CSV table of N, CA and C in Angstrom, one decimal:
chain,number,residue,atom,x,y,z
S,929,UNK,N,-54.9,-46.2,-11.1
S,929,UNK,CA,-53.6,-45.6,-11.2
S,929,UNK,C,-52.9,-45.5,-9.8
S,930,UNK,N,-51.7,-45.1,-9.8
S,930,UNK,CA,-50.8,-44.9,-8.6
S,930,UNK,C,-51.0,-43.6,-8.0
S,931,UNK,N,-51.3,-43.5,-6.7
S,931,UNK,CA,-51.5,-42.3,-6.0
S,931,UNK,C,-50.7,-42.2,-4.7
S,932,UNK,N,-50.3,-43.3,-4.2
S,932,UNK,CA,-49.5,-43.4,-2.9
S,932,UNK,C,-48.2,-44.2,-3.2
S,933,UNK,N,-47.1,-43.7,-2.7
S,933,UNK,CA,-45.8,-44.5,-2.9
S,933,UNK,C,-45.4,-44.8,-1.4
S,934,UNK,N,-45.1,-46.1,-1.2
S,934,UNK,CA,-44.6,-46.5,0.1
S,934,UNK,C,-43.1,-46.8,0.0
S,935,UNK,N,-42.4,-46.2,1.0
S,935,UNK,CA,-41.0,-46.3,1.0
S,935,UNK,C,-40.5,-46.7,2.3
S,936,UNK,N,-39.2,-47.1,2.4
S,936,UNK,CA,-38.6,-47.4,3.7
S,936,UNK,C,-37.2,-47.1,3.7
S,937,UNK,N,-36.6,-46.9,4.9
S,937,UNK,CA,-35.2,-46.6,5.0
S,937,UNK,C,-34.7,-47.4,6.2
S,938,UNK,N,-33.6,-48.2,5.9
S,938,UNK,CA,-33.0,-49.0,7.0
S,938,UNK,C,-32.3,-48.1,8.0
S,939,UNK,N,-32.5,-48.5,9.3
S,939,UNK,CA,-31.9,-47.7,10.4
S,939,UNK,C,-31.3,-48.7,11.4
S,940,UNK,N,-30.3,-48.2,12.2
S,940,UNK,CA,-29.8,-49.0,13.3
S,940,UNK,C,-30.9,-49.1,14.3
S,941,UNK,N,-31.0,-50.3,14.9
S,941,UNK,CA,-32.0,-50.5,15.9
S,941,UNK,C,-31.4,-51.2,17.2
S,942,UNK,N,-32.2,-51.3,18.2
S,942,UNK,CA,-31.7,-52.0,19.4
S,942,UNK,C,-31.7,-53.5,19.1
S,943,UNK,N,-31.0,-54.3,20.0
S,943,UNK,CA,-31.0,-55.8,19.8
S,943,UNK,C,-32.4,-56.4,19.6
S,944,UNK,N,-33.4,-55.7,20.2
S,944,UNK,CA,-34.8,-56.2,20.1
S,944,UNK,C,-35.5,-55.8,18.8
S,945,UNK,N,-34.7,-55.0,18.0
S,945,UNK,CA,-35.3,-54.5,16.7
S,945,UNK,C,-36.0,-53.2,16.8
S,946,UNK,N,-36.0,-52.5,17.9
S,946,UNK,CA,-36.7,-51.2,18.0
S,946,UNK,C,-35.8,-50.1,17.5
S,947,UNK,N,-36.4,-49.1,16.9
S,947,UNK,CA,-35.7,-47.9,16.4
S,947,UNK,C,-35.7,-46.9,17.6
S,948,UNK,N,-34.5,-46.4,17.8
S,948,UNK,CA,-34.3,-45.4,18.9
S,948,UNK,C,-34.5,-44.0,18.4
S,949,UNK,N,-35.4,-43.2,19.0
S,949,UNK,CA,-35.5,-41.8,18.6
S,949,UNK,C,-35.9,-41.6,17.2
S,950,UNK,N,-35.5,-40.5,16.6
S,950,UNK,CA,-35.8,-40.2,15.2
S,950,UNK,C,-34.5,-40.1,14.5
S,951,UNK,N,-34.1,-41.2,13.8
S,951,UNK,CA,-32.7,-41.2,13.1
S,951,UNK,C,-32.6,-40.2,12.0
S,952,UNK,N,-33.6,-39.8,11.4
S,952,UNK,CA,-33.5,-38.7,10.3
S,952,UNK,C,-34.9,-38.1,10.1
S,953,UNK,N,-34.8,-36.9,9.5
S,953,UNK,CA,-36.0,-36.2,9.2
S,953,UNK,C,-36.3,-36.5,7.7
S,954,UNK,N,-37.6,-36.7,7.4
S,954,UNK,CA,-38.1,-36.9,6.0
S,954,UNK,C,-38.8,-35.7,5.5
S,955,UNK,N,-38.3,-35.2,4.4
S,955,UNK,CA,-38.9,-34.0,3.8
S,955,UNK,C,-39.3,-34.3,2.3
S,956,UNK,N,-40.5,-34.2,2.0
S,956,UNK,CA,-40.9,-34.3,0.6
S,956,UNK,C,-40.8,-32.9,-0.1
S,957,UNK,N,-39.8,-32.8,-1.0
S,957,UNK,CA,-39.5,-31.5,-1.6
S,957,UNK,C,-40.3,-31.2,-2.9
S,958,UNK,N,-40.8,-32.3,-3.6
S,958,UNK,CA,-41.5,-32.1,-4.8
S,958,UNK,C,-42.3,-33.3,-5.1
S,959,UNK,N,-43.5,-33.1,-5.6
S,959,UNK,CA,-44.3,-34.2,-6.2
S,959,UNK,C,-45.3,-34.9,-5.3
S,960,UNK,N,-45.4,-34.5,-4.0
S,960,UNK,CA,-46.3,-35.1,-3.1
S,960,UNK,C,-46.2,-34.6,-1.7
S,961,UNK,N,-46.8,-35.3,-0.8
S,961,UNK,CA,-46.7,-34.9,0.6
S,961,UNK,C,-46.6,-36.1,1.5
S,962,UNK,N,-45.9,-36.0,2.6
S,962,UNK,CA,-45.7,-37.1,3.5
S,962,UNK,C,-47.0,-37.4,4.2
S,963,UNK,N,-47.4,-38.6,4.2
S,963,UNK,CA,-48.6,-39.1,4.9
S,963,UNK,C,-48.3,-39.5,6.3
S,964,UNK,N,-47.2,-40.3,6.5
S,964,UNK,CA,-46.9,-40.8,7.8
S,964,UNK,C,-45.6,-41.6,7.8
S,965,UNK,N,-45.1,-41.8,9.0
S,965,UNK,CA,-43.9,-42.5,9.3
S,965,UNK,C,-44.2,-43.6,10.3
S,966,UNK,N,-43.8,-44.8,10.1
S,966,UNK,CA,-44.1,-45.9,11.0
S,966,UNK,C,-42.7,-46.6,11.3
S,967,UNK,N,-42.3,-46.6,12.6
S,967,UNK,CA,-41.1,-47.4,12.9
S,967,UNK,C,-41.4,-48.9,12.8
S,968,UNK,N,-40.5,-49.6,12.2
S,968,UNK,CA,-40.5,-51.1,12.0
S,968,UNK,C,-39.2,-51.6,12.5
S,969,UNK,N,-39.1,-52.9,12.8
S,969,UNK,CA,-37.8,-53.5,13.2
S,969,UNK,C,-36.8,-53.3,12.1
S,970,UNK,N,-35.7,-52.5,12.4
S,970,UNK,CA,-34.6,-52.3,11.4
S,970,UNK,C,-34.9,-51.2,10.4
S,971,UNK,N,-36.0,-50.6,10.3
S,971,UNK,CA,-36.3,-49.6,9.3
S,971,UNK,C,-37.5,-48.7,9.7
S,972,UNK,N,-37.5,-47.6,9.0
S,972,UNK,CA,-38.7,-46.7,9.1
S,972,UNK,C,-39.5,-46.8,7.8
S,973,UNK,N,-40.8,-47.1,7.9
S,973,UNK,CA,-41.6,-47.1,6.7
S,973,UNK,C,-42.3,-45.8,6.6
S,974,UNK,N,-42.4,-45.2,5.4
S,974,UNK,CA,-43.1,-44.0,5.3
S,974,UNK,C,-43.9,-44.0,3.9
S,975,UNK,N,-44.9,-43.2,3.9
S,975,UNK,CA,-45.7,-43.2,2.6
S,975,UNK,C,-45.9,-41.7,2.2
S,976,UNK,N,-45.9,-41.5,0.9
S,976,UNK,CA,-46.1,-40.2,0.2
S,976,UNK,C,-47.3,-40.3,-0.7
S,977,UNK,N,-48.2,-39.3,-0.5
S,977,UNK,CA,-49.3,-39.2,-1.4
S,977,UNK,C,-48.8,-38.3,-2.6
S,978,UNK,N,-48.9,-38.8,-3.8
S,978,UNK,CA,-48.5,-38.0,-5.0
S,978,UNK,C,-49.5,-36.8,-5.2
S,979,UNK,N,-49.0,-35.8,-5.9
S,979,UNK,CA,-49.8,-34.6,-6.2
S,979,UNK,C,-51.1,-35.0,-7.0
S,980,UNK,N,-51.0,-36.0,-7.8
S,980,UNK,CA,-52.2,-36.5,-8.5
S,980,UNK,C,-52.0,-38.0,-8.8
S,981,UNK,N,-53.2,-38.6,-9.1
S,981,UNK,CA,-53.2,-40.0,-9.4
S,981,UNK,C,-52.5,-40.2,-10.8
S,982,UNK,N,-51.6,-41.1,-10.9
S,982,UNK,CA,-50.9,-41.4,-12.2
S,982,UNK,C,-51.6,-42.5,-13.0
S,983,UNK,N,-51.7,-42.2,-14.3
S,983,UNK,CA,-52.2,-43.2,-15.2
S,983,UNK,C,-51.0,-44.1,-15.6
S,984,UNK,N,-51.2,-45.3,-16.1
S,984,UNK,CA,-50.2,-46.2,-16.6
S,984,UNK,C,-49.3,-45.5,-17.6
S,985,UNK,N,-48.0,-45.5,-17.4
S,985,UNK,CA,-47.0,-44.9,-18.3
S,985,UNK,C,-46.8,-43.4,-18.1
S,986,UNK,N,-47.6,-42.7,-17.2
S,986,UNK,CA,-47.4,-41.3,-17.0
S,986,UNK,C,-46.2,-41.0,-16.1
S,987,UNK,N,-45.5,-40.0,-16.5
S,987,UNK,CA,-44.2,-39.6,-15.8
S,987,UNK,C,-44.5,-38.6,-14.7
S,988,UNK,N,-43.8,-38.8,-13.5
S,988,UNK,CA,-44.0,-38.0,-12.4
S,988,UNK,C,-42.6,-37.8,-11.7
S,989,UNK,N,-42.3,-36.7,-11.2
S,989,UNK,CA,-41.1,-36.4,-10.5
S,989,UNK,C,-41.4,-36.3,-9.0
S,990,UNK,N,-40.8,-37.2,-8.2
S,990,UNK,CA,-40.9,-37.1,-6.7
S,990,UNK,C,-39.5,-36.9,-6.1
S,991,UNK,N,-39.4,-35.9,-5.2
S,991,UNK,CA,-38.1,-35.7,-4.6
S,991,UNK,C,-38.3,-35.8,-3.1
S,992,UNK,N,-37.6,-36.7,-2.5
S,992,UNK,CA,-37.7,-36.9,-1.0
S,992,UNK,C,-36.3,-36.7,-0.5
S,993,UNK,N,-36.2,-35.9,0.6
S,993,UNK,CA,-34.9,-35.7,1.2
S,993,UNK,C,-34.9,-36.3,2.6
S,994,UNK,N,-33.8,-37.0,2.9
S,994,UNK,CA,-33.7,-37.6,4.2
S,994,UNK,C,-32.5,-37.0,4.9
S,995,UNK,N,-32.7,-36.4,6.0
S,995,UNK,CA,-31.6,-35.7,6.7
S,995,UNK,C,-31.3,-36.5,8.0
S,996,UNK,N,-30.1,-37.0,8.0
S,996,UNK,CA,-29.7,-37.9,9.2
S,996,UNK,C,-29.5,-37.1,10.4
S,997,UNK,N,-29.9,-37.6,11.5
S,997,UNK,CA,-29.6,-37.0,12.8
S,997,UNK,C,-28.1,-37.2,13.2
S,998,UNK,N,-27.5,-36.2,13.7
S,998,UNK,CA,-26.1,-36.2,14.0
S,998,UNK,C,-25.7,-37.3,15.0
S,999,UNK,N,-26.7,-37.6,15.9
S,999,UNK,CA,-26.4,-38.5,17.0
S,999,UNK,C,-26.7,-40.0,16.7
S,1000,UNK,N,-27.2,-40.3,15.5
S,1000,UNK,CA,-27.6,-41.6,15.2
S,1000,UNK,C,-27.1,-42.0,13.8
S,1001,UNK,N,-26.1,-43.0,13.7
S,1001,UNK,CA,-25.6,-43.4,12.4
S,1001,UNK,C,-26.7,-44.1,11.6
S,1002,UNK,N,-26.6,-44.0,10.3
S,1002,UNK,CA,-27.5,-44.7,9.4
S,1002,UNK,C,-26.7,-45.7,8.6
S,1003,UNK,N,-27.4,-46.6,8.0
S,1003,UNK,CA,-26.8,-47.6,7.2
S,1003,UNK,C,-25.9,-47.0,6.1
S,1004,UNK,N,-24.7,-47.6,5.8
S,1004,UNK,CA,-23.8,-46.9,4.9
S,1004,UNK,C,-24.1,-47.0,3.4
S,1005,UNK,N,-25.4,-46.8,3.1
S,1005,UNK,CA,-25.8,-46.8,1.7
S,1005,UNK,C,-27.2,-46.1,1.6
S,1006,UNK,N,-27.5,-45.6,0.4
S,1006,UNK,CA,-28.8,-45.1,0.1
S,1006,UNK,C,-29.1,-45.7,-1.3
S,1007,UNK,N,-30.1,-46.6,-1.3
S,1007,UNK,CA,-30.5,-47.2,-2.6
S,1007,UNK,C,-32.0,-47.3,-2.7
S,1008,UNK,N,-32.4,-47.5,-3.9
S,1008,UNK,CA,-33.8,-47.8,-4.2
S,1008,UNK,C,-33.8,-49.2,-4.8
S,1009,UNK,N,-34.8,-49.9,-4.4
S,1009,UNK,CA,-35.0,-51.3,-4.9
S,1009,UNK,C,-36.4,-51.4,-5.4
S,1010,UNK,N,-36.6,-51.0,-6.7
S,1010,UNK,CA,-38.0,-50.9,-7.2
S,1010,UNK,C,-38.7,-52.3,-7.2
S,1011,UNK,N,-40.0,-52.2,-7.0
S,1011,UNK,CA,-40.9,-53.3,-7.0
S,1011,UNK,C,-41.4,-53.5,-8.5
S,1012,UNK,N,-41.3,-52.5,-9.3
S,1012,UNK,CA,-41.6,-52.5,-10.7
S,1012,UNK,C,-40.6,-51.7,-11.4
S,1013,UNK,N,-40.4,-51.9,-12.7
S,1013,UNK,CA,-39.5,-51.1,-13.5
S,1013,UNK,C,-39.9,-49.7,-13.5
S,1014,UNK,N,-38.9,-48.7,-13.5
S,1014,UNK,CA,-39.3,-47.3,-13.7
S,1014,UNK,C,-38.1,-46.6,-14.4
S,1015,UNK,N,-38.4,-45.4,-14.9
S,1015,UNK,CA,-37.6,-44.7,-15.9
S,1015,UNK,C,-36.2,-44.3,-15.3
S,1016,UNK,N,-36.3,-43.5,-14.2
S,1016,UNK,CA,-35.0,-42.9,-13.7
S,1016,UNK,C,-35.1,-42.7,-12.2
S,1017,UNK,N,-33.9,-42.6,-11.6
S,1017,UNK,CA,-33.7,-42.3,-10.2
S,1017,UNK,C,-32.4,-41.6,-10.0
S,1018,UNK,N,-32.4,-40.5,-9.3
S,1018,UNK,CA,-31.2,-39.8,-8.9
S,1018,UNK,C,-30.9,-39.9,-7.4
S,1019,UNK,N,-29.7,-40.4,-7.1
S,1019,UNK,CA,-29.4,-40.5,-5.7
S,1019,UNK,C,-28.3,-39.4,-5.4
S,1020,UNK,N,-28.6,-38.7,-4.3
S,1020,UNK,CA,-27.7,-37.6,-3.9
S,1020,UNK,C,-27.4,-37.9,-2.4
S,1021,UNK,N,-26.1,-37.8,-2.0
S,1021,UNK,CA,-25.7,-37.9,-0.6
S,1021,UNK,C,-24.8,-36.8,-0.3
S,1022,UNK,N,-25.0,-36.2,0.8
S,1022,UNK,CA,-24.1,-35.1,1.2
S,1022,UNK,C,-23.5,-35.4,2.6
S,1023,UNK,N,-22.2,-35.5,2.6
S,1023,UNK,CA,-21.4,-35.9,3.8
S,1023,UNK,C,-20.8,-34.7,4.5
S,1024,UNK,N,-20.6,-34.8,5.8
S,1024,UNK,CA,-20.0,-33.8,6.6
S,1024,UNK,C,-18.5,-33.7,6.1
S,1025,UNK,N,-18.1,-32.5,5.8
S,1025,UNK,CA,-16.7,-32.3,5.3
S,1025,UNK,C,-15.7,-32.7,6.3
S,1026,UNK,N,-16.0,-32.7,7.6
S,1026,UNK,CA,-15.1,-33.0,8.7
S,1026,UNK,C,-15.0,-34.5,8.8
S,1027,UNK,N,-15.9,-35.3,8.2
S,1027,UNK,CA,-15.8,-36.8,8.3
S,1027,UNK,C,-16.3,-37.4,7.0
S,1028,UNK,N,-15.5,-37.3,6.0
S,1028,UNK,CA,-15.8,-37.9,4.7
S,1028,UNK,C,-15.6,-39.4,4.7
S,1029,UNK,N,-16.3,-40.2,4.0
S,1029,UNK,CA,-16.0,-41.7,3.9
S,1029,UNK,C,-14.8,-41.9,3.1
S,1030,UNK,N,-14.1,-43.0,3.3
S,1030,UNK,CA,-12.9,-43.3,2.6
S,1030,UNK,C,-13.2,-43.8,1.2
S,1031,UNK,N,-14.3,-44.3,0.9
S,1031,UNK,CA,-14.8,-44.7,-0.4
S,1031,UNK,C,-16.3,-44.5,-0.6
S,1032,UNK,N,-16.7,-44.1,-1.8
S,1032,UNK,CA,-18.1,-44.0,-2.1
S,1032,UNK,C,-18.2,-44.6,-3.5
S,1033,UNK,N,-19.2,-45.5,-3.7
S,1033,UNK,CA,-19.4,-46.1,-5.0
S,1033,UNK,C,-20.8,-46.1,-5.5
S,1034,UNK,N,-20.9,-46.2,-6.8
S,1034,UNK,CA,-22.2,-46.2,-7.4
S,1034,UNK,C,-22.7,-47.6,-7.4
S,1035,UNK,N,-23.9,-47.8,-6.9
S,1035,UNK,CA,-24.6,-49.2,-6.8
S,1035,UNK,C,-25.5,-49.2,-8.0
S,1036,UNK,N,-25.1,-50.0,-9.0
S,1036,UNK,CA,-25.9,-50.0,-10.3
S,1036,UNK,C,-26.4,-51.4,-10.6
S,1037,UNK,N,-27.6,-51.6,-10.2
S,1037,UNK,CA,-28.4,-52.9,-10.5
S,1037,UNK,C,-27.8,-54.1,-9.9
S,1038,UNK,N,-27.3,-54.0,-8.7
S,1038,UNK,CA,-26.8,-55.2,-8.0
S,1038,UNK,C,-27.9,-55.9,-7.1
S,1039,UNK,N,-27.8,-57.2,-6.9
S,1039,UNK,CA,-28.7,-57.8,-6.0
S,1039,UNK,C,-28.6,-57.2,-4.6
S,1040,UNK,N,-29.7,-57.3,-3.8
S,1040,UNK,CA,-29.8,-56.6,-2.5
S,1040,UNK,C,-28.6,-57.1,-1.6
S,1041,UNK,N,-28.3,-58.3,-1.6
S,1041,UNK,CA,-27.2,-58.9,-0.7
S,1041,UNK,C,-25.8,-58.4,-1.1
S,1042,UNK,N,-25.6,-57.7,-2.2
S,1042,UNK,CA,-24.3,-57.2,-2.6
S,1042,UNK,C,-24.1,-55.7,-2.4
S,1043,UNK,N,-25.1,-55.0,-1.8
S,1043,UNK,CA,-25.0,-53.5,-1.7
S,1043,UNK,C,-23.8,-53.1,-1.0
S,1044,UNK,N,-23.4,-53.8,0.1
S,1044,UNK,CA,-22.2,-53.4,0.9
S,1044,UNK,C,-20.9,-54.0,0.5
S,1045,UNK,N,-20.9,-54.7,-0.6
S,1045,UNK,CA,-19.7,-55.4,-1.1
S,1045,UNK,C,-19.0,-54.4,-2.1
S,1046,UNK,N,-17.7,-54.1,-1.8
S,1046,UNK,CA,-16.9,-53.2,-2.7
S,1046,UNK,C,-16.1,-54.1,-3.6
S,1047,UNK,N,-16.2,-54.0,-4.9
S,1047,UNK,CA,-15.4,-54.7,-5.9
S,1047,UNK,C,-14.4,-53.8,-6.5
S,1048,UNK,N,-13.2,-54.4,-7.0
S,1048,UNK,CA,-12.2,-53.6,-7.6
S,1048,UNK,C,-12.6,-52.8,-8.8
S,1049,UNK,N,-13.6,-53.3,-9.6
S,1049,UNK,CA,-14.0,-52.6,-10.8
S,1049,UNK,C,-15.2,-51.6,-10.5
S,1050,UNK,N,-15.6,-51.4,-9.3
S,1050,UNK,CA,-16.7,-50.5,-9.0
S,1050,UNK,C,-16.4,-49.1,-9.5
S,1051,UNK,N,-17.5,-48.4,-9.9
S,1051,UNK,CA,-17.4,-47.0,-10.3
S,1051,UNK,C,-17.4,-46.2,-9.0
S,1052,UNK,N,-16.3,-45.6,-8.7
S,1052,UNK,CA,-16.1,-44.8,-7.5
S,1052,UNK,C,-16.6,-43.4,-7.7
S,1053,UNK,N,-17.2,-42.8,-6.7
S,1053,UNK,CA,-17.7,-41.4,-6.8
S,1053,UNK,C,-16.9,-40.6,-5.8
S,1054,UNK,N,-16.5,-39.4,-6.1
S,1054,UNK,CA,-15.7,-38.5,-5.3
S,1054,UNK,C,-16.6,-37.3,-4.8
S,1055,UNK,N,-16.7,-37.1,-3.5
S,1055,UNK,CA,-17.5,-36.0,-3.0
S,1055,UNK,C,-16.9,-34.7,-3.5
S,1056,UNK,N,-17.8,-33.7,-3.9
S,1056,UNK,CA,-17.3,-32.4,-4.3
S,1056,UNK,C,-16.9,-31.5,-3.1
S,1057,UNK,N,-16.7,-30.2,-3.4
S,1057,UNK,CA,-16.2,-29.3,-2.3
S,1057,UNK,C,-17.2,-29.1,-1.2
S,1058,UNK,N,-18.5,-29.5,-1.4
S,1058,UNK,CA,-19.5,-29.4,-0.4
S,1058,UNK,C,-19.8,-30.8,0.3
S,1059,UNK,N,-19.0,-31.8,-0.1
S,1059,UNK,CA,-19.2,-33.1,0.4
S,1059,UNK,C,-20.3,-33.9,-0.3
S,1060,UNK,N,-20.8,-33.5,-1.4
S,1060,UNK,CA,-21.9,-34.1,-2.1
S,1060,UNK,C,-21.5,-35.0,-3.3
S,1061,UNK,N,-22.2,-36.1,-3.4
S,1061,UNK,CA,-22.0,-37.0,-4.6
S,1061,UNK,C,-23.4,-37.2,-5.1
S,1062,UNK,N,-23.5,-37.3,-6.5
S,1062,UNK,CA,-24.8,-37.4,-7.1
S,1062,UNK,C,-24.6,-38.3,-8.3
S,1063,UNK,N,-25.6,-39.2,-8.5
S,1063,UNK,CA,-25.5,-40.1,-9.7
S,1063,UNK,C,-27.0,-40.5,-10.1
S,1064,UNK,N,-27.2,-40.6,-11.4
S,1064,UNK,CA,-28.5,-40.9,-12.0
S,1064,UNK,C,-28.5,-42.2,-12.7
S,1065,UNK,N,-29.6,-42.9,-12.6
S,1065,UNK,CA,-29.8,-44.2,-13.2
S,1065,UNK,C,-31.0,-44.2,-14.1
S,1066,UNK,N,-30.9,-44.9,-15.2
S,1066,UNK,CA,-31.9,-44.9,-16.2
S,1066,UNK,C,-32.4,-46.4,-16.4
S,1067,UNK,N,-33.6,-46.6,-16.6
S,1067,UNK,CA,-34.1,-48.0,-16.9
S,1067,UNK,C,-34.0,-48.9,-15.8
S,1068,UNK,N,-34.5,-48.6,-14.6
S,1068,UNK,CA,-34.3,-49.4,-13.4
S,1068,UNK,C,-35.3,-50.6,-13.5
S,1069,UNK,N,-34.7,-51.8,-13.0
S,1069,UNK,CA,-35.5,-53.0,-13.1
S,1069,UNK,C,-35.9,-53.5,-11.7
S,1070,UNK,N,-37.0,-54.1,-11.6
S,1070,UNK,CA,-37.5,-54.6,-10.3
S,1070,UNK,C,-36.5,-55.7,-9.8
S,1071,UNK,N,-36.4,-55.7,-8.4
S,1071,UNK,CA,-35.5,-56.7,-7.8
S,1071,UNK,C,-34.0,-56.4,-7.7
S,1072,UNK,N,-33.6,-55.2,-8.3
S,1072,UNK,CA,-32.2,-54.8,-8.3
S,1072,UNK,C,-32.1,-53.6,-7.4
S,1073,UNK,N,-30.9,-53.2,-7.0
S,1073,UNK,CA,-30.6,-52.1,-6.2
S,1073,UNK,C,-29.8,-51.0,-6.9
S,1074,UNK,N,-30.2,-49.8,-6.8
S,1074,UNK,CA,-29.5,-48.6,-7.4
S,1074,UNK,C,-29.3,-47.5,-6.4
S,1075,UNK,N,-28.1,-46.9,-6.4
S,1075,UNK,CA,-27.9,-45.8,-5.5
S,1075,UNK,C,-26.4,-45.6,-5.2
S,1076,UNK,N,-26.2,-45.3,-3.9
S,1076,UNK,CA,-24.8,-45.0,-3.4
S,1076,UNK,C,-24.5,-45.8,-2.2
S,1077,UNK,N,-23.3,-46.3,-2.1
S,1077,UNK,CA,-22.8,-47.0,-0.9
S,1077,UNK,C,-21.5,-46.3,-0.5
S,1078,UNK,N,-21.2,-46.3,0.8
S,1078,UNK,CA,-19.9,-45.7,1.2
S,1078,UNK,C,-19.3,-46.6,2.4
S,1079,UNK,N,-18.1,-46.3,2.6
S,1079,UNK,CA,-17.3,-47.0,3.6
S,1079,UNK,C,-16.5,-46.0,4.4
S,1080,UNK,N,-16.7,-46.2,5.7
S,1080,UNK,CA,-16.0,-45.3,6.7
S,1080,UNK,C,-14.7,-45.8,7.0
S,1081,UNK,N,-13.7,-45.0,7.5
S,1081,UNK,CA,-12.4,-45.4,8.0
S,1081,UNK,C,-12.7,-46.2,9.2
S,1082,UNK,N,-11.9,-47.3,9.5
S,1082,UNK,CA,-12.1,-48.0,10.8
S,1082,UNK,C,-11.8,-47.1,12.0
S,1083,UNK,N,-12.6,-47.2,13.0
S,1083,UNK,CA,-12.3,-46.5,14.2
S,1083,UNK,C,-11.0,-46.8,14.8
S,1084,UNK,N,-10.4,-45.9,15.6
S,1084,UNK,CA,-9.1,-46.2,16.2
S,1084,UNK,C,-9.2,-47.4,17.1
S,1085,UNK,N,-8.3,-48.3,16.9
S,1085,UNK,CA,-8.3,-49.6,17.7
S,1085,UNK,C,-9.2,-50.7,17.1
S,1086,UNK,N,-9.9,-50.4,16.0
S,1086,UNK,CA,-10.8,-51.4,15.4
S,1086,UNK,C,-10.0,-52.1,14.3
S,1087,UNK,N,-9.9,-53.4,14.4
S,1087,UNK,CA,-9.2,-54.2,13.4
S,1087,UNK,C,-10.1,-54.4,12.2
S,1088,UNK,N,-9.4,-54.7,11.0
S,1088,UNK,CA,-10.1,-55.0,9.8
S,1088,UNK,C,-9.5,-56.2,9.1
């Protein structure tokens, strides 16, 4: 059965591929405990030991919170790309009310290479009064991406 879940989160890195500092804090809120975090080129890998070993088909709720460091930007998306099919996933992102993205969209079963592409028919999400967006997915399939992507306003003087 399954007892350890291995996860990763893309982060900005140096030209050599090194991760600078601690781009975010990882907190396991429910369903397991954090075993460790390992910096890798372009991402942080981390593993979570589940509360109990799962039998095939057994349901388990795991809640992991990633809190971004104010001084280090993260990739403009939060997605899960399952290696096997699973029942459901809820993505929640909370933005600073002083700096909301110009667009937030639901990423629903797209190939990895299309996560950052905004299409005219995308399902857009609107941050609530606290800057939060939340969306749930059912019946996730391996090899596809599910979650939230966002786009920031161009910086002053930056062309688009």
